[in-house]
Amino acid sequence: MIAHLINTDVGNRGVLGVYLYYRRRNPNFLHNSAKILLNNYEHVLIVTGFPIPPTMVPETDGPPGALALAKAIQILGGRVEVLTYPEVGRALRPFRVDFVENPDVSNYSLVIAIETPGKAADGGYYSMSGAEITRETFDWAVTGAKELGIPTIGIGDGGNEVGMGRIRDLIVRHVPHGDMIASVVETDELLLSAVSNWGAYGLLAEVSIQLGKNLLEDWDEEKAVRAMMDAGLIDGVSKGLTPTVDGISLSVHREIVGLLKLLVDEVLG
């Protein structure tokens, strides 16, 4: 149910077709991702931030999910640091998140990438529309972790993000411009969602069920999204400075989070 919910293609961007095939191939992707997190939360590096052409200002999708993950890892007793862009850092800093600029990935027990560009087959980085991303990218942290055998999780929604190399064939088949934009960067587990923030919340919902404690209980979606906008982050679809994510109104995002909270409470009794 959680996987279905977070893959509701409200923005009609093609993720539903990818999800239906991916679920047949890897039906336990959500459960597996939660297991990886619960088994490796001691020192986590979270990578987030997606620059939107032509201005290269990061978008509002990704950082709220990264924040929710960071807070949950802290509750679990783990350490967490975030690798991201300065604008995203300014948005997250009031929430008491620790940042790192040049991390030595060998120091981490887990690396999670949420909504951050992954290298395409031609070596470039692209937006969903095929526009080139000309700003620094951070997928090297994930590839470096994989080379060292450190567990990695990718969270994305469009096919051009870190982790989507696991299903590049599906991205090429179902997503517009897929052959150009599809990332070749793989992670040990890939969590697909219609909005990457929802992927993070879905992961935390599944972790909550396995743990027996609702880690989403105090999450305030509106506060997080508005903080991103106030720091200058833009909607990745409309490119506007608005309290929206991927062109979807804040009310929808609040309701998705609310339903996830209710689902966890129902399961935990």
CSV table of N, CA and C in Angstrom, one decimal, residues 56-146:
chain,number,residue,atom,x,y,z
A,56,MET,N,19.9,27.1,-12.7
A,56,MET,CA,20.7,26.2,-11.9
A,56,MET,C,20.4,26.4,-10.4
A,57,VAL,N,19.2,26.9,-10.1
A,57,VAL,CA,18.8,27.0,-8.7
A,57,VAL,C,18.2,25.7,-8.3
A,58,PRO,N,18.6,25.1,-7.1
A,58,PRO,CA,18.0,23.9,-6.7
A,58,PRO,C,16.5,23.9,-6.5
A,59,GLU,N,15.9,22.8,-6.6
A,59,GLU,CA,14.4,22.7,-6.5
A,59,GLU,C,14.0,22.3,-5.1
A,60,THR,N,12.7,22.4,-4.9
A,60,THR,CA,12.1,22.1,-3.6
A,60,THR,C,11.9,20.6,-3.3
A,61,ASP,N,12.0,19.8,-4.4
A,61,ASP,CA,11.9,18.3,-4.2
A,61,ASP,C,13.3,17.8,-3.8
A,62,GLY,N,13.4,17.0,-2.8
A,62,GLY,CA,14.6,16.4,-2.3
A,62,GLY,C,15.0,16.8,-1.0
A,63,PRO,N,15.3,18.2,-0.8
A,63,PRO,CA,15.7,18.6,0.5
A,63,PRO,C,14.7,18.3,1.7
A,64,PRO,N,13.4,18.5,1.5
A,64,PRO,CA,12.5,18.2,2.6
A,64,PRO,C,12.6,16.7,3.0
A,65,GLY,N,12.7,15.8,1.9
A,65,GLY,CA,12.8,14.4,2.2
A,65,GLY,C,14.2,14.1,2.9
A,66,ALA,N,15.2,14.8,2.5
A,66,ALA,CA,16.5,14.6,3.1
A,66,ALA,C,16.4,15.0,4.6
A,67,LEU,N,15.7,16.1,4.9
A,67,LEU,CA,15.6,16.6,6.3
A,67,LEU,C,14.8,15.5,7.1
A,68,ALA,N,13.7,15.0,6.5
A,68,ALA,CA,13.0,14.0,7.3
A,68,ALA,C,13.8,12.8,7.6
A,69,LEU,N,14.6,12.3,6.6
A,69,LEU,CA,15.5,11.2,6.8
A,69,LEU,C,16.5,11.5,7.9
A,70,ALA,N,17.1,12.7,7.8
A,70,ALA,CA,18.1,13.1,8.8
A,70,ALA,C,17.6,13.1,10.2
A,71,LYS,N,16.4,13.7,10.4
A,71,LYS,CA,15.8,13.7,11.7
A,71,LYS,C,15.5,12.3,12.2
A,72,ALA,N,15.0,11.4,11.4
A,72,ALA,CA,14.7,10.1,11.8
A,72,ALA,C,15.9,9.3,12.2
A,73,ILE,N,17.0,9.5,11.4
A,73,ILE,CA,18.3,8.8,11.8
A,73,ILE,C,18.8,9.3,13.1
A,74,GLN,N,18.6,10.6,13.4
A,74,GLN,CA,19.0,11.1,14.7
A,74,GLN,C,18.2,10.5,15.8
A,75,ILE,N,16.9,10.3,15.6
A,75,ILE,CA,16.0,9.6,16.6
A,75,ILE,C,16.5,8.2,16.8
A,76,LEU,N,16.9,7.5,15.8
A,76,LEU,CA,17.4,6.2,15.9
A,76,LEU,C,18.7,6.1,16.6
A,77,GLY,N,19.4,7.2,16.8
A,77,GLY,CA,20.7,7.2,17.5
A,77,GLY,C,21.9,7.3,16.6
A,78,GLY,N,21.6,7.5,15.3
A,78,GLY,CA,22.7,7.6,14.3
A,78,GLY,C,23.2,9.0,14.1
A,79,ARG,N,24.4,9.1,13.5
A,79,ARG,CA,24.9,10.4,13.0
A,79,ARG,C,24.6,10.6,11.6
A,80,VAL,N,24.4,11.8,11.1
A,80,VAL,CA,24.0,12.0,9.8
A,80,VAL,C,24.6,13.4,9.3
A,81,GLU,N,25.1,13.4,8.1
A,81,GLU,CA,25.6,14.6,7.5
A,81,GLU,C,25.1,14.7,6.1
A,82,VAL,N,24.9,15.9,5.6
A,82,VAL,CA,24.3,16.2,4.3
A,82,VAL,C,25.3,16.8,3.3
A,83,LEU,N,25.4,16.3,2.2
A,83,LEU,CA,26.2,16.9,1.1
A,83,LEU,C,25.3,17.5,0.1
A,84,THR,N,25.4,18.8,-0.1
A,84,THR,CA,24.4,19.5,-1.0
A,84,THR,C,24.9,20.8,-1.4
A,85,TYR,N,24.1,21.6,-2.0
A,85,TYR,CA,24.4,23.0,-2.5
A,85,TYR,C,24.2,24.0,-1.4
A,86,PRO,N,25.0,25.1,-1.5
A,86,PRO,CA,24.9,26.2,-0.5
A,86,PRO,C,23.4,26.6,-0.2
A,87,GLU,N,22.6,26.8,-1.3
A,87,GLU,CA,21.3,27.3,-1.1
A,87,GLU,C,20.5,26.3,-0.3
A,88,VAL,N,20.7,25.0,-0.5
A,88,VAL,CA,19.9,24.0,0.2
A,88,VAL,C,20.4,24.0,1.7
A,89,GLY,N,21.7,24.2,1.8
A,89,GLY,CA,22.3,24.3,3.2
A,89,GLY,C,21.7,25.4,4.0
A,90,ARG,N,21.5,26.5,3.4
A,90,ARG,CA,20.8,27.6,4.1
A,90,ARG,C,19.4,27.3,4.5
A,91,ALA,N,18.7,26.6,3.6
A,91,ALA,CA,17.3,26.2,3.9
A,91,ALA,C,17.3,25.2,5.1
A,92,LEU,N,18.2,24.3,5.1
A,92,LEU,CA,18.2,23.2,6.1
A,92,LEU,C,18.9,23.6,7.5
A,93,ARG,N,19.7,24.6,7.4
A,93,ARG,CA,20.5,24.9,8.6
A,93,ARG,C,19.7,25.2,9.9
A,94,PRO,N,18.6,25.9,9.7
A,94,PRO,CA,17.8,26.2,10.9
A,94,PRO,C,17.2,25.0,11.6
A,95,PHE,N,17.2,23.9,10.9
A,95,PHE,CA,16.7,22.6,11.4
A,95,PHE,C,17.8,21.8,12.1
A,96,ARG,N,18.9,22.4,12.3
A,96,ARG,CA,20.0,21.8,13.0
A,96,ARG,C,20.5,20.5,12.3
A,97,VAL,N,20.8,20.6,11.1
A,97,VAL,CA,21.4,19.6,10.3
A,97,VAL,C,22.9,19.8,10.1
A,98,ASP,N,23.7,18.8,10.2
A,98,ASP,CA,25.1,18.9,9.9
A,98,ASP,C,25.4,18.7,8.5
A,99,PHE,N,26.4,19.5,7.9
A,99,PHE,CA,26.8,19.4,6.5
A,99,PHE,C,28.2,19.1,6.4
A,100,VAL,N,28.6,18.6,5.2
A,100,VAL,CA,29.9,18.3,4.8
A,100,VAL,C,30.2,18.7,3.4
A,101,GLU,N,31.3,19.2,3.1
A,101,GLU,CA,31.6,19.7,1.7
A,101,GLU,C,32.4,18.7,0.9
A,102,ASN,N,33.4,18.0,1.5
A,102,ASN,CA,34.2,17.1,0.7
A,102,ASN,C,34.4,15.8,1.6
A,103,PRO,N,33.3,15.0,1.7
A,103,PRO,CA,33.3,13.9,2.5
A,103,PRO,C,34.2,12.8,2.1
A,104,ASP,N,34.8,12.1,3.0
A,104,ASP,CA,35.5,10.9,2.8
A,104,ASP,C,34.5,9.7,2.9
A,105,VAL,N,34.0,9.2,1.8
A,105,VAL,CA,32.9,8.3,1.9
A,105,VAL,C,33.3,7.0,2.7
A,106,SER,N,34.6,6.7,2.9
A,106,SER,CA,34.9,5.5,3.6
A,106,SER,C,34.6,5.7,5.1
A,107,ASN,N,34.2,6.9,5.6
A,107,ASN,CA,33.8,7.1,6.9
A,107,ASN,C,32.4,6.8,7.2
A,108,TYR,N,31.6,6.4,6.2
A,108,TYR,CA,30.2,6.3,6.4
A,108,TYR,C,29.7,4.8,6.4
A,109,SER,N,28.6,4.5,7.1
A,109,SER,CA,28.1,3.2,7.1
A,109,SER,C,27.0,3.0,6.0
A,110,LEU,N,26.5,4.2,5.5
A,110,LEU,CA,25.4,4.2,4.5
A,110,LEU,C,25.4,5.5,3.8
A,111,VAL,N,25.2,5.5,2.5
A,111,VAL,CA,25.0,6.7,1.7
A,111,VAL,C,23.6,6.6,1.0
A,112,ILE,N,22.8,7.7,1.2
A,112,ILE,CA,21.5,7.8,0.6
A,112,ILE,C,21.5,9.0,-0.3
A,113,ALA,N,21.1,8.8,-1.5
A,113,ALA,CA,21.0,9.9,-2.5
A,113,ALA,C,19.5,10.1,-2.8
A,114,ILE,N,19.0,11.3,-2.6
A,114,ILE,CA,17.6,11.7,-2.8
A,114,ILE,C,17.5,12.9,-3.8
A,115,GLU,N,16.9,12.6,-4.9
A,115,GLU,CA,16.7,13.7,-5.9
A,115,GLU,C,18.0,14.5,-6.2
A,116,THR,N,19.0,13.8,-6.7
A,116,THR,CA,20.2,14.5,-7.1
A,116,THR,C,20.7,13.9,-8.4
A,117,PRO,N,21.2,14.8,-9.3
A,117,PRO,CA,21.5,14.3,-10.7
A,117,PRO,C,22.5,13.1,-10.7
A,118,GLY,N,22.2,12.2,-11.6
A,118,GLY,CA,23.1,11.1,-11.9
A,118,GLY,C,23.6,11.1,-13.3
A,119,LYS,N,24.8,10.8,-13.5
A,119,LYS,CA,25.4,10.9,-14.8
A,119,LYS,C,24.6,10.0,-15.9
A,120,ALA,N,24.4,10.5,-17.1
A,120,ALA,CA,23.8,9.8,-18.1
A,120,ALA,C,24.8,9.0,-19.0
A,121,ALA,N,24.3,8.3,-19.9
A,121,ALA,CA,25.2,7.4,-20.7
A,121,ALA,C,26.3,8.2,-21.5
A,122,ASP,N,26.0,9.4,-21.9
A,122,ASP,CA,27.0,10.2,-22.6
A,122,ASP,C,27.9,11.0,-21.7
A,123,GLY,N,27.8,10.8,-20.4
A,123,GLY,CA,28.6,11.5,-19.5
A,123,GLY,C,28.0,12.9,-19.0
A,124,GLY,N,26.9,13.3,-19.5
A,124,GLY,CA,26.3,14.5,-19.1
A,124,GLY,C,25.2,14.3,-18.0
A,125,TYR,N,24.7,15.5,-17.6
A,125,TYR,CA,23.6,15.5,-16.6
A,125,TYR,C,22.5,16.3,-17.1
A,126,TYR,N,21.2,15.8,-17.0
A,126,TYR,CA,20.1,16.4,-17.7
A,126,TYR,C,18.9,16.6,-16.8
A,127,SER,N,18.1,17.6,-17.1
A,127,SER,CA,16.8,17.8,-16.5
A,127,SER,C,15.8,16.8,-17.2
A,128,MET,N,14.6,16.8,-16.7
A,128,MET,CA,13.6,15.9,-17.3
A,128,MET,C,13.3,16.3,-18.7
A,129,SER,N,13.4,17.6,-19.0
A,129,SER,CA,13.1,18.1,-20.4
A,129,SER,C,14.3,17.9,-21.3
A,130,GLY,N,15.5,17.4,-20.8
A,130,GLY,CA,16.7,17.2,-21.6
A,130,GLY,C,17.6,18.4,-21.6
A,131,ALA,N,17.3,19.4,-20.8
A,131,ALA,CA,18.3,20.5,-20.7
A,131,ALA,C,19.5,20.1,-19.9
A,132,GLU,N,20.7,20.6,-20.3
A,132,GLU,CA,21.9,20.2,-19.6
A,132,GLU,C,22.1,20.9,-18.3
A,133,ILE,N,22.5,20.1,-17.3
A,133,ILE,CA,22.8,20.7,-16.0
A,133,ILE,C,24.3,21.0,-16.0
A,134,THR,N,24.6,22.3,-15.7
A,134,THR,CA,26.0,22.8,-15.8
A,134,THR,C,26.6,23.1,-14.5
A,135,ARG,N,26.0,22.6,-13.4
A,135,ARG,CA,26.5,22.9,-12.1
A,135,ARG,C,27.1,21.7,-11.5
A,136,GLU,N,27.9,21.8,-10.5
A,136,GLU,CA,28.6,20.7,-9.8
A,136,GLU,C,27.6,19.6,-9.4
A,137,THR,N,28.0,18.4,-9.5
A,137,THR,CA,27.1,17.3,-9.1
A,137,THR,C,27.8,16.4,-8.1
A,138,PHE,N,27.1,15.6,-7.4
A,138,PHE,CA,27.6,14.8,-6.3
A,138,PHE,C,27.5,13.3,-6.4
A,139,ASP,N,27.2,12.8,-7.6
A,139,ASP,CA,27.1,11.4,-7.7
A,139,ASP,C,28.3,10.6,-7.4
A,140,TRP,N,29.5,11.3,-7.5
A,140,TRP,CA,30.8,10.6,-7.1
A,140,TRP,C,30.8,10.0,-5.7
A,141,ALA,N,30.0,10.6,-4.8
A,141,ALA,CA,29.9,10.1,-3.5
A,141,ALA,C,29.3,8.7,-3.4
A,142,VAL,N,28.3,8.5,-4.3
A,142,VAL,CA,27.6,7.2,-4.4
A,142,VAL,C,28.5,6.2,-5.1
A,143,THR,N,29.1,6.5,-6.2
A,143,THR,CA,29.9,5.6,-6.9
A,143,THR,C,31.1,5.2,-6.0
A,144,GLY,N,31.7,6.2,-5.3
A,144,GLY,CA,32.8,5.9,-4.4
A,144,GLY,C,32.4,5.0,-3.3
A,145,ALA,N,31.2,5.1,-2.7
A,145,ALA,CA,30.7,4.2,-1.7
A,145,ALA,C,30.6,2.8,-2.2
A,146,LYS,N,30.0,2.7,-3.4
A,146,LYS,CA,29.8,1.4,-4.0
A,146,LYS,C,31.1,0.7,-4.2
